[in-house]
Coordinates of C-alpha atoms and ligand atoms in Angstrom, one line a residue:
X1 CA 32.3 -0.1 3.8
X2 CA 29.6 2.3 2.6
X3 CA 29.5 5.7 4.3
X4 CA 25.8 6.1 5.1
X5 CA 26.3 9.8 6.0
X6 CA 27.5 10.4 2.5
X7 CA 24.4 8.6 1.1
X8 CA 22.2 10.8 3.2
X9 CA 23.9 14.0 2.0
X10 CA 23.4 12.9 -1.6
X11 CA 19.6 13.0 -0.9
X12 CA 19.9 16.7 -0.7
X13 CA 17.9 19.0 1.5
X14 CA 15.0 17.0 3.0
X15 CA 11.6 18.4 3.7
X16 CA 10.8 19.6 7.2
X17 CA 7.5 21.4 6.7
X18 CA 3.8 20.9 6.0
X19 CA 2.6 21.7 2.5
X20 CA -0.6 23.6 2.4
X21 CA -2.1 25.7 -0.4
X22 CA 1.0 25.7 -2.4
X23 CA 3.2 26.8 0.5
X24 CA 5.9 25.2 2.7
X25 CA 4.5 25.8 6.1
X26 CA 7.0 26.0 9.0
X27 CA 5.0 26.2 12.3
X28 CA 7.3 26.6 15.3
X29 CA 4.4 25.9 17.6
X30 CA 4.2 22.3 16.5
X31 CA 6.1 19.4 17.9
X32 CA 8.3 17.4 15.5
X33 CA 8.6 13.8 14.5
X34 CA 12.0 12.4 13.7
X35 CA 12.2 10.1 10.7
X36 CA 15.2 7.9 10.2
X37 CA 16.9 5.3 8.0
X38 CA 15.8 1.9 9.4
X39 CA 19.0 0.2 8.2
X40 CA 21.7 2.5 9.6
X41 CA 19.7 4.3 12.3
X42 CA 20.7 7.7 10.9
X43 CA 18.4 10.6 11.5
X44 CA 17.1 11.9 8.1
X45 CA 14.8 14.8 9.0
X46 CA 12.4 16.3 11.5
X47 CA 8.9 16.8 10.2
X48 CA 6.1 18.8 11.9
X49 CA 3.6 16.8 14.0
X50 CA 0.6 18.4 12.4
X51 CA -2.3 19.4 14.7
X52 CA -6.0 19.5 14.4
X53 CA -5.6 23.1 13.3
X54 CA -3.1 22.1 10.6
X55 CA -5.7 19.7 9.2
X56 CA -8.4 22.4 9.3
X57 CA -6.1 24.7 7.3
X58 CA -5.3 22.0 4.8
X59 CA -8.9 20.9 4.3
X60 CA -9.9 24.6 3.9
X61 CA -7.3 25.0 1.2
X62 CA -8.5 21.9 -0.5
X63 CA -12.1 23.1 -0.3
X64 CA -11.2 26.5 -1.9
X65 CA -9.2 24.7 -4.6
X66 CA -12.3 22.8 -5.7
X67 CA -13.7 26.0 -7.1
X68 CA -10.5 27.6 -8.4
X69 CA -8.5 27.2 -11.6
X70 CA -8.6 23.4 -11.1
X71 CA -12.4 23.3 -11.7
X72 CA -12.1 25.6 -14.7
X73 CA -9.7 23.2 -16.6
X74 CA -11.3 21.3 -19.5
X75 CA -11.1 17.6 -19.0
X76 CA -8.5 17.3 -21.7
X77 CA -6.4 20.0 -20.0
X78 CA -6.7 18.3 -16.6
X79 CA -5.6 15.0 -18.2
X80 CA -2.6 16.7 -19.8
X81 CA -1.5 18.1 -16.5
X82 CA -1.8 14.7 -14.9
X83 CA 0.3 13.2 -17.7
X84 CA 2.9 15.9 -17.3
X85 CA 2.9 15.4 -13.6
X86 CA 3.6 11.6 -14.1
X87 CA 6.5 12.3 -16.5
X88 CA 7.9 15.0 -14.1
X89 CA 7.9 12.3 -11.3
X90 CA 9.6 9.8 -13.6
X91 CA 12.3 12.4 -14.5
X92 CA 13.2 12.6 -10.8
X93 CA 13.4 8.9 -10.2
X94 CA 17.0 8.9 -8.9
X95 CA 16.4 11.3 -6.1
X96 CA 12.9 10.0 -5.2
X97 CA 14.1 6.4 -5.1
X98 CA 17.1 7.3 -3.0
X99 CA 14.9 9.1 -0.4
X100 CA 12.3 6.3 -0.5
X101 CA 15.0 3.7 0.2
X102 CA 16.6 5.8 3.0
X103 CA 13.3 6.6 4.7
X104 CA 11.7 3.1 4.4
X105 CA 14.7 0.7 4.2
X106 CA 13.5 -1.0 1.0
X107 CA 16.0 -2.2 -1.6
X108 CA 16.8 0.5 -4.1
X109 CA 15.5 -1.5 -7.1
X110 CA 12.1 -1.8 -5.4
X111 CA 12.1 1.9 -4.6
X112 CA 12.8 2.6 -8.3
X113 CA 10.0 0.3 -9.3
X114 CA 7.8 2.2 -6.8
X115 CA 8.6 5.6 -8.4
X116 CA 8.0 4.2 -11.9
X117 CA 4.6 2.9 -10.7
X118 CA 3.9 6.3 -9.1
X119 CA 4.5 8.0 -12.4
X120 CA 2.4 5.3 -14.2
X121 CA -0.6 6.0 -11.9
X122 CA -0.7 9.6 -13.0
X123 CA -0.2 8.8 -16.7
X124 CA -2.8 5.9 -16.6
X125 CA -5.5 8.0 -15.0
X126 CA -4.6 11.0 -17.2
X127 CA -6.0 9.2 -20.1
X128 CA -9.5 8.7 -18.6
X129 CA -10.2 12.3 -17.6
X130 CA -11.9 13.1 -20.9
X131 CA -13.7 9.8 -21.1
X132 CA -15.6 9.9 -17.8
X133 CA -18.9 9.8 -19.6
X134 CA -22.4 9.7 -18.3
X135 CA -25.5 7.9 -19.6
X136 CA -29.0 8.6 -20.7
X137 CA -32.0 6.9 -19.2
X138 CA -35.1 6.4 -21.4
X139 CA -38.1 7.9 -19.6
X140 CA -40.5 8.2 -22.5
X141 CA -41.3 11.0 -25.1
X142 CA -42.0 13.8 -22.6
X143 CA -38.7 13.5 -20.6
X144 CA -35.0 13.6 -21.2
X145 CA -32.7 12.1 -18.4
X146 CA -29.0 12.1 -18.4
X147 CA -26.3 11.4 -15.8
X148 CA -23.0 13.2 -15.1
X149 CA -20.0 12.1 -13.0
X150 CA -19.2 15.0 -10.7
X151 CA -16.3 15.3 -8.2
X152 CA -17.0 14.2 -4.6
X153 CA -15.1 17.1 -3.1
X154 CA -12.2 17.1 -0.7
X155 CA -10.7 13.6 -0.3
X156 CA -8.5 12.5 2.6
X157 CA -5.7 10.0 2.2
X158 CA -4.1 8.3 5.1
X159 CA -0.9 6.5 4.0
X160 CA 1.0 3.5 5.5
X161 CA 4.8 3.2 5.7
X162 CA 5.3 0.0 3.6
X163 CA 5.0 1.4 0.1
X164 CA 4.8 5.1 0.8
X165 CA 5.2 6.9 -2.5
X166 CA 3.0 4.4 -4.4
X167 CA 0.1 4.7 -1.9
X168 CA 0.1 8.4 -2.4
X169 CA -0.2 8.0 -6.2
X170 CA -2.6 5.1 -6.0
X171 CA -5.2 7.3 -4.3
X172 CA -4.3 10.7 -5.9
X173 CA -4.4 9.3 -9.5
X174 CA -8.1 8.5 -9.5
X175 CA -9.0 11.3 -7.1
X176 CA -7.5 14.0 -9.3
X177 CA -8.8 12.4 -12.5
X178 CA -12.3 12.9 -11.2
X179 CA -11.7 16.5 -10.4
X180 CA -11.3 16.2 -6.6
X181 CA -8.8 17.8 -4.3
X182 CA -6.8 16.1 -1.5
X183 CA -5.3 16.2 1.9
X184 CA -2.7 13.6 2.6
X185 CA -1.5 12.4 6.0
X186 CA 1.7 10.3 5.4
X187 CA 2.9 7.7 7.9
X188 CA 5.1 8.8 10.8
X189 CA 8.0 6.6 9.7
X190 CA 8.0 7.6 6.0
X191 CA 6.8 11.2 5.4
X192 CA 9.5 12.4 3.0
X193 CA 8.6 11.3 -0.6
X194 CA 5.0 12.5 -0.3
X195 CA 6.4 16.0 0.4
X196 CA 8.8 15.8 -2.6
X197 CA 6.0 14.6 -4.9
X198 CA 3.6 17.4 -4.1
X199 CA 6.1 20.0 -5.2
X200 CA 6.7 18.1 -8.4
X201 CA 3.0 18.0 -9.1
X202 CA 2.8 21.8 -8.7
X203 CA 5.8 22.4 -10.9
X204 CA 4.1 20.4 -13.5
X205 CA 1.1 22.8 -13.3
X206 CA -1.4 21.3 -10.8
X207 CA -2.7 24.4 -9.0
X208 CA -1.8 25.2 -5.4
X209 CA -4.3 23.8 -2.9
X210 CA -5.3 20.8 -5.0
X211 CA -2.9 18.6 -3.1
X212 CA -1.9 19.3 0.5
X213 CA 0.2 17.3 2.9
X214 CA 0.0 17.3 6.7
X215 CA 2.6 15.1 8.4
X216 CA 1.9 14.0 11.9
X217 CA 0.7 11.3 14.3
X218 CA -2.1 9.0 13.4
X219 CA -4.0 9.6 16.6
X220 CA -3.9 13.4 16.1
X221 CA -3.5 14.5 12.5
X222 CA -4.9 11.2 11.0
X223 CA -7.9 11.2 13.4
X224 CA -8.6 14.9 12.7
X225 CA -8.6 14.2 8.9
X226 CA -10.9 11.3 9.3
X227 CA -13.3 13.3 11.5
X228 CA -13.3 16.5 9.4
X229 CA -16.8 17.2 8.2
X230 CA -15.6 18.8 4.9
X231 CA -13.8 15.6 3.9
X232 CA -16.2 13.7 1.6
X233 CA -14.2 10.5 1.0
X234 CA -11.4 8.8 3.0
X235 CA -8.9 6.5 1.5
X236 CA -7.0 4.5 4.1
X237 CA -4.4 1.7 4.0
X238 CA -3.1 0.1 7.1
X239 CA -4.2 -2.0 10.0
X240 CA -7.7 -3.4 10.6
X241 CA -8.0 -1.6 13.9
X242 CA -7.2 1.8 12.6
X243 CA -9.3 1.2 9.5
X244 CA -12.3 0.5 11.7
X245 CA -11.7 3.8 13.6
X246 CA -11.4 5.7 10.3
X247 CA -14.7 4.1 9.1
X248 CA -16.4 5.1 12.4
X249 CA -15.1 8.7 12.1
X250 CA -16.3 8.8 8.5
X251 CA -19.7 7.6 9.5
X252 CA -20.1 10.7 11.7
X253 CA -20.2 12.9 8.7
X254 CA -21.5 10.3 6.2
X255 CA -18.3 10.3 4.1
X256 CA -17.5 7.3 1.9
X257 CA -14.4 5.2 2.5
X258 CA -11.9 3.0 0.6
X259 CA -10.2 0.7 3.1
X260 CA -7.2 -1.6 2.3
X261 CA -6.5 -3.4 5.5
X262 CA -4.1 -6.3 4.9
X263 CA -4.5 -10.0 4.8
X264 CA -3.3 -13.5 5.5
X265 CA -3.3 -14.7 2.0
X266 CA -3.2 -18.4 1.1
X267 CA -0.7 -19.7 -1.4
X268 CA -1.6 -23.3 -2.4
X269 CA 1.0 -25.6 -3.9
X270 CA -0.5 -28.8 -5.4
X271 CA 1.6 -31.9 -5.9
X272 CA 1.5 -31.5 -9.7
X273 CA 3.0 -28.0 -9.5
X274 CA 6.1 -27.0 -11.4
X275 CA 8.3 -26.7 -8.3
X276 CA 11.2 -25.0 -10.2
X277 CA 8.8 -22.2 -10.9
X278 CA 7.0 -22.4 -7.6
X279 CA 10.0 -22.2 -5.2
X280 CA 11.2 -18.7 -6.2
X281 CA 7.6 -17.5 -6.5
X282 CA 6.7 -18.6 -3.0
X283 CA 9.8 -16.8 -1.6
X284 CA 9.1 -13.6 -3.5
X285 CA 5.4 -13.7 -2.5
X286 CA 6.3 -13.7 1.2
X287 CA 9.7 -12.1 1.6
X288 CA 9.4 -9.2 -0.9
X289 CA 9.7 -5.9 1.1
X290 CA 10.7 -8.1 4.0
X291 CA 7.2 -9.3 4.3
X292 CA 5.8 -5.9 4.8
X293 CA 3.1 -6.2 2.1
X294 CA -0.6 -6.5 2.7
X295 CA -1.1 -9.1 0.0
X296 CA 2.0 -11.2 0.9
X297 CA 1.4 -15.0 0.4
X298 CA 2.0 -15.8 4.1
X299 CA 0.0 -19.1 4.4
X300 CA 1.6 -21.8 2.3
X301 CA -0.9 -24.7 1.9
X302 CA 1.1 -27.6 0.5
X303 CA -0.1 -31.0 -0.6
X304 CA 1.3 -33.4 2.0
X305 CA 3.1 -35.7 -0.5
X306 CA 5.5 -32.9 -1.6
X307 CA 5.8 -31.0 1.7
X308 CA 9.2 -32.3 2.8
X309 CA 10.8 -31.8 -0.6
X310 CA 9.3 -28.3 -1.0
X311 CA 10.3 -27.2 2.5
X312 CA 13.9 -28.4 1.9
X313 CA 14.1 -26.4 -1.3
X314 CA 12.6 -23.3 0.3
X315 CA 15.0 -23.5 3.3
X316 CA 18.0 -23.9 1.0
X317 CA 17.1 -20.8 -1.0
X318 CA 16.0 -18.8 2.0
X319 CA 19.4 -19.3 3.6
X320 CA 21.1 -17.9 0.6
X321 CA 19.1 -14.6 0.7
X322 CA 21.1 -11.6 1.5
X323 CA 20.1 -9.0 4.1
X324 CA 21.5 -5.5 4.0
X325 CA 21.1 -1.8 3.5
X326 CA 18.6 -0.9 0.8
X327 CA 21.2 1.1 -1.1
X328 CA 23.2 -2.2 -1.6
X329 CA 20.2 -3.8 -3.2
X330 CA 20.0 -6.8 -0.9
X331 CA 17.2 -9.5 -1.2
X332 CA 15.7 -8.2 2.1
X333 CA 16.1 -4.8 3.7
X334 CA 15.3 -4.0 7.4
X335 CA 11.9 -3.8 8.9
X336 CA 10.6 -0.3 9.1
X337 CA 11.1 0.3 12.9
X338 CA 12.2 -1.2 16.2
X339 CA 8.5 -1.3 17.0
X340 CA 7.7 -3.4 14.0
X341 CA 10.8 -5.7 14.7
X342 CA 9.5 -6.3 18.3
X343 CA 6.0 -7.0 17.0
X344 CA 7.3 -9.6 14.5
X345 CA 9.7 -11.1 17.0
X346 CA 6.7 -11.4 19.4
X347 CA 4.9 -13.6 16.9
X348 CA 7.9 -16.0 16.5
X349 CA 8.7 -16.1 20.2
X350 CA 5.1 -17.0 21.1
X351 CA 5.0 -19.5 18.3
X352 CA 8.1 -21.3 19.7
X353 CA 6.6 -21.3 23.2
X354 CA 3.6 -23.2 21.7
X355 CA 6.0 -25.7 20.2
X356 CA 6.0 -24.5 16.6
X357 CA 9.2 -25.3 14.8
X358 CA 11.1 -23.0 12.4
X359 CA 12.8 -24.8 9.5
X360 CA 14.9 -21.6 9.1
X361 CA 15.1 -18.2 10.7
X362 CA 12.7 -17.2 13.4
X363 CA 14.2 -14.1 14.9
X364 CA 16.0 -10.8 14.5
X365 CA 19.6 -10.8 13.0
X366 CA 22.5 -8.3 13.2
X367 CA 24.0 -7.2 9.9
X368 CA 27.6 -6.1 9.7
X369 CA 27.9 -2.4 8.9
X370 CA 24.2 -1.9 9.8
X371 CA 24.3 -2.9 13.5
X372 CA 21.5 -0.5 14.4
X373 CA 19.2 -1.8 11.7
X374 CA 15.9 -3.6 12.3
X375 CA 16.7 -6.8 10.5
X376 CA 14.7 -10.0 10.7
X377 CA 15.7 -13.4 9.3
X378 CA 13.6 -14.9 6.5
X379 CA 11.6 -17.4 8.5
X380 CA 9.7 -20.6 7.7
X381 CA 7.5 -22.2 10.3
X382 CA 6.3 -25.7 9.6
X383 CA 3.3 -27.8 10.5
X384 CA 1.5 -24.7 11.8
X385 CA -1.9 -25.6 13.2
X386 CA -4.7 -23.8 11.2
X387 CA -6.1 -22.2 14.4
X388 CA -2.7 -20.9 15.6
X389 CA -2.1 -17.2 15.8
X390 CA 0.7 -17.6 13.3
X391 CA -1.7 -19.0 10.8
X392 CA -4.5 -16.5 11.4
X393 CA -3.0 -13.0 12.2
X394 CA -1.1 -10.6 9.9
X395 CA 2.6 -10.7 11.0
X396 CA 3.8 -8.1 8.5
X397 CA 7.3 -9.4 8.5
X398 CA 9.3 -12.2 6.6
X399 CA 7.5 -15.1 8.2
X400 CA 6.0 -18.0 6.2
X401 CA 3.6 -20.5 7.8
X402 CA 3.5 -23.9 6.1
X403 CA 0.3 -25.9 6.5
X404 CA -0.1 -29.4 5.0
X405 CA -3.3 -30.2 3.0
X406 CA -4.6 -33.4 1.5
X407 CA -6.9 -32.1 -1.2
X408 CA -7.9 -29.0 -3.1
X409 CA -11.2 -28.9 -1.2
X410 CA -9.3 -28.8 2.0
X411 CA -7.1 -26.0 0.7
X412 CA -10.2 -24.0 -0.2
X413 CA -11.7 -24.6 3.2
X414 CA -8.6 -23.6 5.1
X415 CA -7.9 -20.7 2.7
X416 CA -11.4 -19.3 3.4
X417 CA -11.3 -19.9 7.1
X418 CA -9.9 -16.4 7.8
X419 CA -11.2 -13.0 8.7
X420 CA -9.2 -11.7 5.7
X421 CA -9.8 -12.0 2.0
X422 CA -7.2 -9.9 0.1
X423 CA -5.2 -12.1 -2.2
X424 CA -4.7 -15.8 -3.0
X425 CA -2.3 -17.9 -5.1
X426 CA -2.1 -21.4 -6.5
X427 CA 0.5 -23.4 -8.3
X428 CA -0.8 -26.4 -10.3
X429 CA -0.7 -27.8 -13.8
X430 CA -4.4 -28.8 -13.6
X431 CA -6.4 -26.0 -15.2
X432 CA -9.6 -27.3 -13.8
X433 CA -8.3 -27.2 -10.2
X434 CA -6.8 -23.8 -10.8
X435 CA -10.1 -22.4 -11.9
X436 CA -12.1 -24.2 -9.2
X437 CA -9.8 -22.6 -6.7
X438 CA -10.0 -19.1 -8.3
X439 CA -13.8 -19.3 -8.2
X440 CA -14.1 -20.6 -4.6
X441 CA -11.4 -18.7 -2.8
X442 CA -12.6 -15.5 -1.0
X443 CA -10.0 -13.0 -2.2
X444 CA -9.9 -9.8 -4.3
X445 CA -7.0 -11.0 -6.4
X446 CA -6.2 -14.6 -7.3
X447 CA -2.8 -15.6 -8.9
X448 CA -2.4 -18.8 -10.9
X449 CA 1.2 -20.0 -11.3
X450 CA 2.7 -16.6 -10.5
X451 CA 2.0 -14.6 -7.3
X452 CA 1.7 -10.8 -7.5
X453 CA 1.6 -10.9 -11.3
X454 CA -1.0 -8.1 -11.6
X455 CA 0.8 -4.8 -11.5
X456 CA -0.9 -1.5 -11.1
X457 CA -3.7 -1.5 -13.6
X458 CA -5.7 -4.4 -12.2
X459 CA -8.4 -3.8 -9.6
X460 CA -7.1 -4.5 -6.1
X461 CA -8.8 -4.7 -2.7
X462 CA -10.1 -7.1 -0.2
X463 CA -13.1 -9.1 0.9
X464 CA -14.2 -9.4 4.5
X465 CA -11.9 -7.6 7.0
X466 CA -9.4 -6.9 4.2
X467 CA -11.3 -3.9 3.3
X468 CA -13.9 -2.0 1.4
X469 CA -13.7 -0.9 -2.3
X470 CA -11.1 -1.3 -5.0
X471 CA -8.0 0.6 -5.9
X472 CA -5.9 0.4 -9.1
X473 CA -7.3 0.1 -12.6
X474 CA -10.6 1.7 -13.8
X475 CA -12.5 0.2 -10.8
X476 CA -10.7 2.7 -8.5
X477 CA -12.5 5.6 -10.2
X478 CA -15.9 4.5 -8.8
X479 CA -14.9 5.8 -5.3
X480 CA -14.1 9.3 -6.5
X481 CA -17.2 10.6 -8.3
X482 CA -20.9 11.1 -7.5
X483 CA -23.5 10.4 -10.2
X484 CA -25.8 13.3 -10.7
X485 CA -29.0 12.5 -12.7
X486 CA -30.7 15.4 -14.5
X487 CA -34.3 14.9 -15.5
X488 CA -35.9 17.3 -18.0
X489 CA -39.6 17.4 -18.4
X490 CA -40.4 18.7 -21.8
Ligands
NAD1 P1 -1.7 2.0 11.3 O1 -2.9 1.4 10.6 O2 -1.9 2.4 12.7 O3 -1.1 3.2 10.4 C1 -1.5 3.5 9.1 C2 -1.7 5.0 8.9 O4 -2.8 5.4 9.7 C3 -0.5 5.9 9.4 O5 -0.4 7.0 8.6 C4 -1.0 6.3 10.8 O6 -0.4 7.5 11.2 C5 -2.5 6.5 10.6 N1 -3.3 6.4 11.8 C6 -3.0 5.8 13.0 N2 -4.0 5.9 13.9 C7 -4.9 6.6 13.3 C8 -6.2 7.1 13.7 N3 -6.7 6.9 14.9 N4 -6.9 7.8 12.8 C9 -6.5 8.1 11.5 N5 -5.3 7.6 11.1 C10 -4.5 6.9 12.0 O7 -0.6 0.9 11.1 P2 0.8 0.8 12.0 O8 0.6 0.9 13.4 O9 1.8 1.6 11.3 O10 1.2 -0.8 11.6 C11 0.6 -1.8 12.4 C12 0.2 -3.0 11.6 O11 -0.7 -2.6 10.5 C13 1.3 -3.7 10.8 O12 2.0 -4.6 11.6 C14 0.5 -4.4 9.7 O13 0.0 -5.6 10.2 C15 -0.6 -3.4 9.4 N6 -0.3 -2.6 8.2 C16 -0.9 -2.9 7.0 C17 -0.6 -2.2 5.9 C18 -1.2 -2.5 4.6 O14 -0.6 -2.3 3.6 N7 -2.5 -3.0 4.6 C19 0.3 -1.1 5.9 C20 0.9 -0.8 7.1 C21 0.6 -1.5 8.3
MN2 MN1 12.0 6.6 8.0

């Protein structure tokens, strides 16, 4: 049996400090937050619970760095630094992925893919720095008008626990490309990789103060960052309720926001679908990262004539999925915390009380060797009424709700009957139906015959309560510059 203590010791010395202005800050006056491995229950590290004053210091450092050597770099030099930073991250993939798996519970292969993607964000945006061109506007023979893209200033990044290292890079990539500086508040449960990344960025040459990290509680450090008058843009991923409070705080100082707030994404399976392709795709769409993915395909809208056959196939495959410690590369790792496990179990218990049936799973499970882990069985609820909580609310665990449909039109109506609008999928061989669905469904990303196929260069974000703005791809840049127009009268 694996010795988890040994695995933790391989991770090396873990960070236990704030990172401000290029310094590791140990502040004995601060409380601490314990972060642990959600599979084994082992304690990994104690990080500081940053205070309002910690946020003030970090924002002040980020504000100073706006006018230091960072601003003096030519666009090409800034791009080169970002590329070097990306490659420096890639070079440390083994340690970063190990720490990410230990801190978040996710399977090691997913943590490795996450580190690759983190490196890719820096390299992708590195290439745009010397191409952020302005325009000229014709105003007649007596005037010359041109526009420039200028940095917004200090950006605040509030990070969730489900894909911690990626979320850091997803916001930092475009923010740094546009010449901004940043203060990051990682999630309480997963603070470690952000702290490791910032030091790699600085070793690669990004000047001190450009990126600062304040670990801490959402209600204190997160709230203080959102409220800080010198933060000009806030990038937040997490729950709708917290997103709204970040937006309200930002409004007090008229800061802009990028909000990514989750979803209840419909995945439609038409009777003409290629089920051999659809079955593994449906399972991956909902069970990847143990269901803790904002864009998970959690509402399965199945044409009634194939429902029984499809559910049988899904159940058979689900029951073969392996749960275990992330370092063993299971199909599903644990949920992030006991709190999240209770929240997910609450959904399935209440569903049962209302008479909803689970074709498989439906509750927590104990895994041998990881008895303290927060594991939840891959679960499939069938014939879920469209107005049921299980069909409407984000569960953020491995729970699929199957809903029968009788036509594409009905699938579109049910799909759109949601406060959310993040992602949507469809499996069909009918290209007309696929395109009709893609046009009609209210979602920021639509997948035809392959869920989550986009990767990290395609604009991503939600409609309705799923959020504001777009991340990934070139579209993400729009949040991180201001347009300044200069008008010359001759
Ligand atoms: P949360 O939204 O409360 O936390 C996300 C981040 O916001 C964390 O860093 C947290 O410390 C911070 N935060 C909390 N309160 C804050 C405040 N008042 N001001 C500023 N920052 C604050 O999410 P949670 O409580 O960790 O998870 C609850 C639910 O949120 C999950 O079950 C899931 O449904 C959803 N969620 C969604 C995503 C996503 O990717 N969209 C990620 C994580 C959680
Ligand atoms: Mn942890």
